[in-house]
Coordinates of N, CA and C in Angstrom, one line a residue:
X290 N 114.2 83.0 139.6 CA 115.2 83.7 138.8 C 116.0 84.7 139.7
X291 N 117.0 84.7 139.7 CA 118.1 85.7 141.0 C 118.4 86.4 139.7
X292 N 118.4 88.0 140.3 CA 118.2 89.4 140.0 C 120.4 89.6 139.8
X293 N 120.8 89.5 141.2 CA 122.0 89.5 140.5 C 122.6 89.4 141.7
X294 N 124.0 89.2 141.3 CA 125.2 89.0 142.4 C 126.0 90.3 143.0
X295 N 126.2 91.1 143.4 CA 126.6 92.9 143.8 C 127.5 92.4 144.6
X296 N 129.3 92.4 143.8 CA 130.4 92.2 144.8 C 130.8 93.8 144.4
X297 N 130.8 94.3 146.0 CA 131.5 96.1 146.4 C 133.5 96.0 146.0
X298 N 133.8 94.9 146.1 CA 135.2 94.6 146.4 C 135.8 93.8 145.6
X299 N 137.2 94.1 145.3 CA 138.1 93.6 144.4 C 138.0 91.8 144.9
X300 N 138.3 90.8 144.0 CA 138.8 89.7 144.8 C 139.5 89.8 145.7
X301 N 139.6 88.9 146.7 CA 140.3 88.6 147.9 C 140.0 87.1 148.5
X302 N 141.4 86.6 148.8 CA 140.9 85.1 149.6 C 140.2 85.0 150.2
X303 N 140.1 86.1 151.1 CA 139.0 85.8 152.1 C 137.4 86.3 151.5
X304 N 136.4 85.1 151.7 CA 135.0 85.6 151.1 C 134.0 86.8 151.9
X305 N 133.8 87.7 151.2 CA 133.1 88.9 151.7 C 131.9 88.4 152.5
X306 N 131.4 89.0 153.5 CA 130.4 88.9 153.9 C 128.7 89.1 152.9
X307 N 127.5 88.0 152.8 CA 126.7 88.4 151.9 C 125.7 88.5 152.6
X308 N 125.4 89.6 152.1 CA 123.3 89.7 152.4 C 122.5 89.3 151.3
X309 N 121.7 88.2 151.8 CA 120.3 87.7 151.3 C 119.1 88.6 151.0
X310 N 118.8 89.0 150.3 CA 117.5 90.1 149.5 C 116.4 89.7 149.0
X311 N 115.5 89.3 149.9 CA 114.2 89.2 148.8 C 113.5 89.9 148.6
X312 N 113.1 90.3 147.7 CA 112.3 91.6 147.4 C 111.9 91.3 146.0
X313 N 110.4 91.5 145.5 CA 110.3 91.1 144.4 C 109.7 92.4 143.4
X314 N 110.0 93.7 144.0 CA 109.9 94.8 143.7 C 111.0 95.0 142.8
X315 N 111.2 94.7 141.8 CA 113.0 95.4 140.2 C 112.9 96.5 140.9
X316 N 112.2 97.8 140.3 CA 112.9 98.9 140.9 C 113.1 99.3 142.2
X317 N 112.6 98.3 143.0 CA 113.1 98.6 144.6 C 114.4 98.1 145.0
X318 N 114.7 97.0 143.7 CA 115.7 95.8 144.0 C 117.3 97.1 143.5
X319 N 116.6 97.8 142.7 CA 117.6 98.8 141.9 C 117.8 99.6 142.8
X320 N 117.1 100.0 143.5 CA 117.5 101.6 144.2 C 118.1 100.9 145.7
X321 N 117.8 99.7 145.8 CA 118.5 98.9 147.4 C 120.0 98.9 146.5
X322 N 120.4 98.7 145.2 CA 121.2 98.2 144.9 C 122.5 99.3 144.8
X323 N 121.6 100.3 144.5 CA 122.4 102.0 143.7 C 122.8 102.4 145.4
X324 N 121.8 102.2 146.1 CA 122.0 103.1 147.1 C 123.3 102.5 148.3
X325 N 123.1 100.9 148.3 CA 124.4 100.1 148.9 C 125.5 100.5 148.6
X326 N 125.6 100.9 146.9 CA 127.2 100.8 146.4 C 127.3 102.3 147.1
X327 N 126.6 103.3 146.9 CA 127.2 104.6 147.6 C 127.7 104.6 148.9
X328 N 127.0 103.6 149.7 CA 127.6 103.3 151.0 C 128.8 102.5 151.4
X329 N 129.0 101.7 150.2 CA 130.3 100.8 149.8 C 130.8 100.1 150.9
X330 N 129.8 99.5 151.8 CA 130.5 98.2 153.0 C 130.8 97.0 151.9
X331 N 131.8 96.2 153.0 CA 132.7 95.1 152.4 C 131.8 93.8 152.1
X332 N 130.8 94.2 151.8 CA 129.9 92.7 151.3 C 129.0 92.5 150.2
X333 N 128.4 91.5 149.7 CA 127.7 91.4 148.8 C 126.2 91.6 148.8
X334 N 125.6 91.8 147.8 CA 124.3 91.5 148.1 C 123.2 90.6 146.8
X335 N 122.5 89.6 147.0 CA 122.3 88.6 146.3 C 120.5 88.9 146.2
X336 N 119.9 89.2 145.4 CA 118.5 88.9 145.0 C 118.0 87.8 144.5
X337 N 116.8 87.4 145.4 CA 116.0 86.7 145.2 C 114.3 87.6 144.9
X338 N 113.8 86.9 144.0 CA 112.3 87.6 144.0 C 111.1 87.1 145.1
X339 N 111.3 86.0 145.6 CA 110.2 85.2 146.7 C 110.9 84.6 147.8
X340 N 110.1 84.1 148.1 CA 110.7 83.5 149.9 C 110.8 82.1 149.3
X341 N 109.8 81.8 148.0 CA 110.7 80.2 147.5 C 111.6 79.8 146.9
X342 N 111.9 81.1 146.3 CA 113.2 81.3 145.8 C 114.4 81.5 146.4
X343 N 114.0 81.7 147.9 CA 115.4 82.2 149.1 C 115.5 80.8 149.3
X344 N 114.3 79.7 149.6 CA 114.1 78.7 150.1 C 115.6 77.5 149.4
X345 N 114.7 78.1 148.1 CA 115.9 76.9 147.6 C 117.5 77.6 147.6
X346 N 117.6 78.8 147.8 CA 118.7 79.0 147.2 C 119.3 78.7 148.7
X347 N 118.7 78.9 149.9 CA 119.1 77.9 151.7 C 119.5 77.0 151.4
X348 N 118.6 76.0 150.5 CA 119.1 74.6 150.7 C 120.5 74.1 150.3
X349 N 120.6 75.0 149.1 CA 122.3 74.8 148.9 C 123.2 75.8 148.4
X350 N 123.3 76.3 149.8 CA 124.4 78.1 149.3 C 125.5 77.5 149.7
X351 N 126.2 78.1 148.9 CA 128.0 77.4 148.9 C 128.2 78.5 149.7
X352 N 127.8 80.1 149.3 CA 128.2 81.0 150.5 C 127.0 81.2 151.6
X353 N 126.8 80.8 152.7 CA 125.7 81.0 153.3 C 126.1 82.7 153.8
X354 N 124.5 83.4 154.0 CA 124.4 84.8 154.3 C 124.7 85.0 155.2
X355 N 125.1 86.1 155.5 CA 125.2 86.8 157.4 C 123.9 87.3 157.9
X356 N 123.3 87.9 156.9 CA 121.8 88.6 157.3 C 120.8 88.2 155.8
X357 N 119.6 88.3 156.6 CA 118.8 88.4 155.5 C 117.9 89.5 155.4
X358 N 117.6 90.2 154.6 CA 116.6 91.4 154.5 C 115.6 91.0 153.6
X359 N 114.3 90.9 154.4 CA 113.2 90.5 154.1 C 112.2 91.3 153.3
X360 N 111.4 91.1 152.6 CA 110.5 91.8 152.5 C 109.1 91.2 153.0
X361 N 107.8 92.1 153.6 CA 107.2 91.6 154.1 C 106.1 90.9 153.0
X362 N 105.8 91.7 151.4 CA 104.6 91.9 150.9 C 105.8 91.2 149.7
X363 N 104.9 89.5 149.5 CA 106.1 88.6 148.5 C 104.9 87.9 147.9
X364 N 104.9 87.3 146.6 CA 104.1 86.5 146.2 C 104.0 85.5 146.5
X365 N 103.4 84.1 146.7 CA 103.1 83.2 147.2 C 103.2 83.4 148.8
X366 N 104.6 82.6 149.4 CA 104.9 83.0 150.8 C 105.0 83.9 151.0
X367 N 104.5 84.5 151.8 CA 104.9 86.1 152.4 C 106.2 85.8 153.4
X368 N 106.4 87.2 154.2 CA 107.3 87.3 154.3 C 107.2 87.1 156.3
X369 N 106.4 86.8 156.7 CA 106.0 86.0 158.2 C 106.1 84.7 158.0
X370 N 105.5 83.8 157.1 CA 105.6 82.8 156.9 C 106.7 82.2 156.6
X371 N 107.7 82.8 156.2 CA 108.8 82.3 155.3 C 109.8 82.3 156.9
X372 N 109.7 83.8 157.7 CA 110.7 83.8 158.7 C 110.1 82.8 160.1
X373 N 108.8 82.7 159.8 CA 108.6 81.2 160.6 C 109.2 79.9 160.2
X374 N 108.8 79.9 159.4 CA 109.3 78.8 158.9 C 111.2 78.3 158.7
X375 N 112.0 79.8 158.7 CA 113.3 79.7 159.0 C 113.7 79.7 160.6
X376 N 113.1 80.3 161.5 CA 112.9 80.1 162.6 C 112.9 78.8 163.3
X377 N 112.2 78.0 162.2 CA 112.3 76.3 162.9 C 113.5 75.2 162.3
X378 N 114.3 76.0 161.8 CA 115.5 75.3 160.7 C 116.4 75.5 161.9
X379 N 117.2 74.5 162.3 CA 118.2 74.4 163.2 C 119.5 75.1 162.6
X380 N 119.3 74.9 161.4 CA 120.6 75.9 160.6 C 120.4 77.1 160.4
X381 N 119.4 77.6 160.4 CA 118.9 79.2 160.2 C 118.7 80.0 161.2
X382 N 117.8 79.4 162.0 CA 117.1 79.5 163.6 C 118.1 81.1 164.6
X383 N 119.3 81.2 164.2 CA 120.4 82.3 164.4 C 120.2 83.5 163.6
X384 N 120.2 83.0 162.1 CA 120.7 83.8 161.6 C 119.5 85.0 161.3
X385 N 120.5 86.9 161.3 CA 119.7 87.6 161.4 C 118.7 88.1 160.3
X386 N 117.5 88.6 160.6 CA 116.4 88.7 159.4 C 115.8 89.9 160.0
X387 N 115.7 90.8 158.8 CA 115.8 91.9 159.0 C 113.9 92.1 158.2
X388 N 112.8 92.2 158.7 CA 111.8 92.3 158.2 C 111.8 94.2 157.2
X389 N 111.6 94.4 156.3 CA 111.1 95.4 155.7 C 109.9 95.6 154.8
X390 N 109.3 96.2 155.4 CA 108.0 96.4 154.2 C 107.6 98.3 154.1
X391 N 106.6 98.8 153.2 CA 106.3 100.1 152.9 C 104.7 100.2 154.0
X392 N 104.2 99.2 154.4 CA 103.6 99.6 155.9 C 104.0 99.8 156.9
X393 N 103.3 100.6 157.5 CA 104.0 101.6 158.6 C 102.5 101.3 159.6
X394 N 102.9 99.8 160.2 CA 101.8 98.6 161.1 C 102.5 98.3 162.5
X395 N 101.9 99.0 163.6 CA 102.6 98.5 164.4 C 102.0 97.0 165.1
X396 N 101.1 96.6 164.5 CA 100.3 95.4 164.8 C 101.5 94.4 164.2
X397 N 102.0 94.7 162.7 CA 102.6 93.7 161.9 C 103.8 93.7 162.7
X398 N 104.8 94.7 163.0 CA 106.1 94.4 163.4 C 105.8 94.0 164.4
X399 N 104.6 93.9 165.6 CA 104.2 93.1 167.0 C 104.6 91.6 166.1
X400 N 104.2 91.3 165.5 CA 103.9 90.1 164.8 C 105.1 89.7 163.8
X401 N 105.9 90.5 163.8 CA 107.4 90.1 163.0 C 108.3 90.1 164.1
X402 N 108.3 90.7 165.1 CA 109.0 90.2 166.0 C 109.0 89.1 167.0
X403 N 107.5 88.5 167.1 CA 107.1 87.5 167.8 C 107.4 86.5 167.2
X404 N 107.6 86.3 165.8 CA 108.1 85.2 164.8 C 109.4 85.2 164.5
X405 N 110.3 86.2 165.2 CA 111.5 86.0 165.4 C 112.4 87.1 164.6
X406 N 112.0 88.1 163.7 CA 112.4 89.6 163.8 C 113.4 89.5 163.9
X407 N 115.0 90.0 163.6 CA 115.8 91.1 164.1 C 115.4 92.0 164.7
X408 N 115.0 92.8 163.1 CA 114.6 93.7 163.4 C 113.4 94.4 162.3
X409 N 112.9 95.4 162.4 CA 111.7 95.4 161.7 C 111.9 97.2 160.9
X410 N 111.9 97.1 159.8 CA 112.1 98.6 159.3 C 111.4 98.8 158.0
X411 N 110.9 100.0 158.1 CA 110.1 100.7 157.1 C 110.5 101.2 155.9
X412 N 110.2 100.7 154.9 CA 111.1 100.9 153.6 C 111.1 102.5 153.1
X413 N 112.1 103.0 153.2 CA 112.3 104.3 152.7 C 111.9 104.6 151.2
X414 N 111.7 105.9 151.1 CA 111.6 106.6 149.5 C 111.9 107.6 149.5
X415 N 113.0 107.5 148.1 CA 113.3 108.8 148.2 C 115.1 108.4 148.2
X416 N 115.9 109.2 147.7 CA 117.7 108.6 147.8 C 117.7 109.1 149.4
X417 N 117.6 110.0 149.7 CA 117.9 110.5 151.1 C 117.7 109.5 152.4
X418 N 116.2 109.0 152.1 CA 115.8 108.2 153.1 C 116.4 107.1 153.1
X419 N 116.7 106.7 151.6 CA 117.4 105.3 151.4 C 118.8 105.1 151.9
X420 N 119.4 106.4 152.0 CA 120.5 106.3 152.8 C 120.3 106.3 153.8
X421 N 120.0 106.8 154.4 CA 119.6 106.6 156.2 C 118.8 105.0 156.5
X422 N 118.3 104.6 155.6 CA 117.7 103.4 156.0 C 119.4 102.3 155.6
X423 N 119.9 102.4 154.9 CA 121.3 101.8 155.0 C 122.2 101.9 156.3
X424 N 122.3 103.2 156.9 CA 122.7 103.4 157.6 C 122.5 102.7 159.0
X425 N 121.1 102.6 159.4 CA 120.5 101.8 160.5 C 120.2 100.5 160.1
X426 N 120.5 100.2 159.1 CA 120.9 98.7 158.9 C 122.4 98.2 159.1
X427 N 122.8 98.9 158.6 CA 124.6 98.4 158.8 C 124.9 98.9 160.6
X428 N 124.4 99.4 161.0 CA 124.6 100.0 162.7 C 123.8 99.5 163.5
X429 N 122.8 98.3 162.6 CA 122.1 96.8 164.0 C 122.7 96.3 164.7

């Protein structure tokens, strides 16, 4: 079930850049969502609840993402498995994936970056934090 479609920007011909979200936390999905628009960059942002739900929506996105923001802690697939497994996709294999989870593991981000990482960031709490965690996301 996809959470929802978040366009910042009036129509225009040219298609906005999208970020892929899985996260199967609603109220975390809400305050990623409240806290984006305050920072109002020119792209979308698309929820998914699982990594099999990203899965299928890979297989056939009319708009493919620019980035994906991961969560680490997902039901079924987690969220190492899923970026292994995108890692071996000749079509994905590029694209960037941004691991986030609310553990603060330096064993796990050893291990999210050896599976191919962007980058690896600690989920904020709090509006304050949530801004600043936007912030060092859009400045990767």
């Amino acid at each position: 079930m996809m959470l929802s479609l978040y366009t910042l920007m009036p129509f225009s011909s040219k298609p906005l850049p999208l970020f892929l979200v899985i996260e199967d936390n609603e109220d975390y999905c809400s305050l990623l969502e409240w806290s984006y628009q305050k920072q109002a960059p020119a792209c979308r942002l698309y929820f998914v609840r699982s990594a099999e739900e990203a899965l299928r929506y890979l297989e056939d996105c009319f708009i493919k993402p620019q980035l994906i923001l991961l969560d680490y802690d997902l039901p079924g697939m987690d969220g190492l498995d899923f970026l292994e497994h995108l890692r071996h996709s000749s079509v994905w294999k590029n694209l960037p994936i941004i691991l986030f989870t609310s553990r603060e593991d330096s064993q796990l981000q050893t291990q999210a970056h050896s599976k191919g990482a962007t980058r690896f960031i600690t989920k904020a709490s709090g509006f304050l934090a949530m801004h600043a965690f936007w912030q060092q996301l859009l400045t990767a």
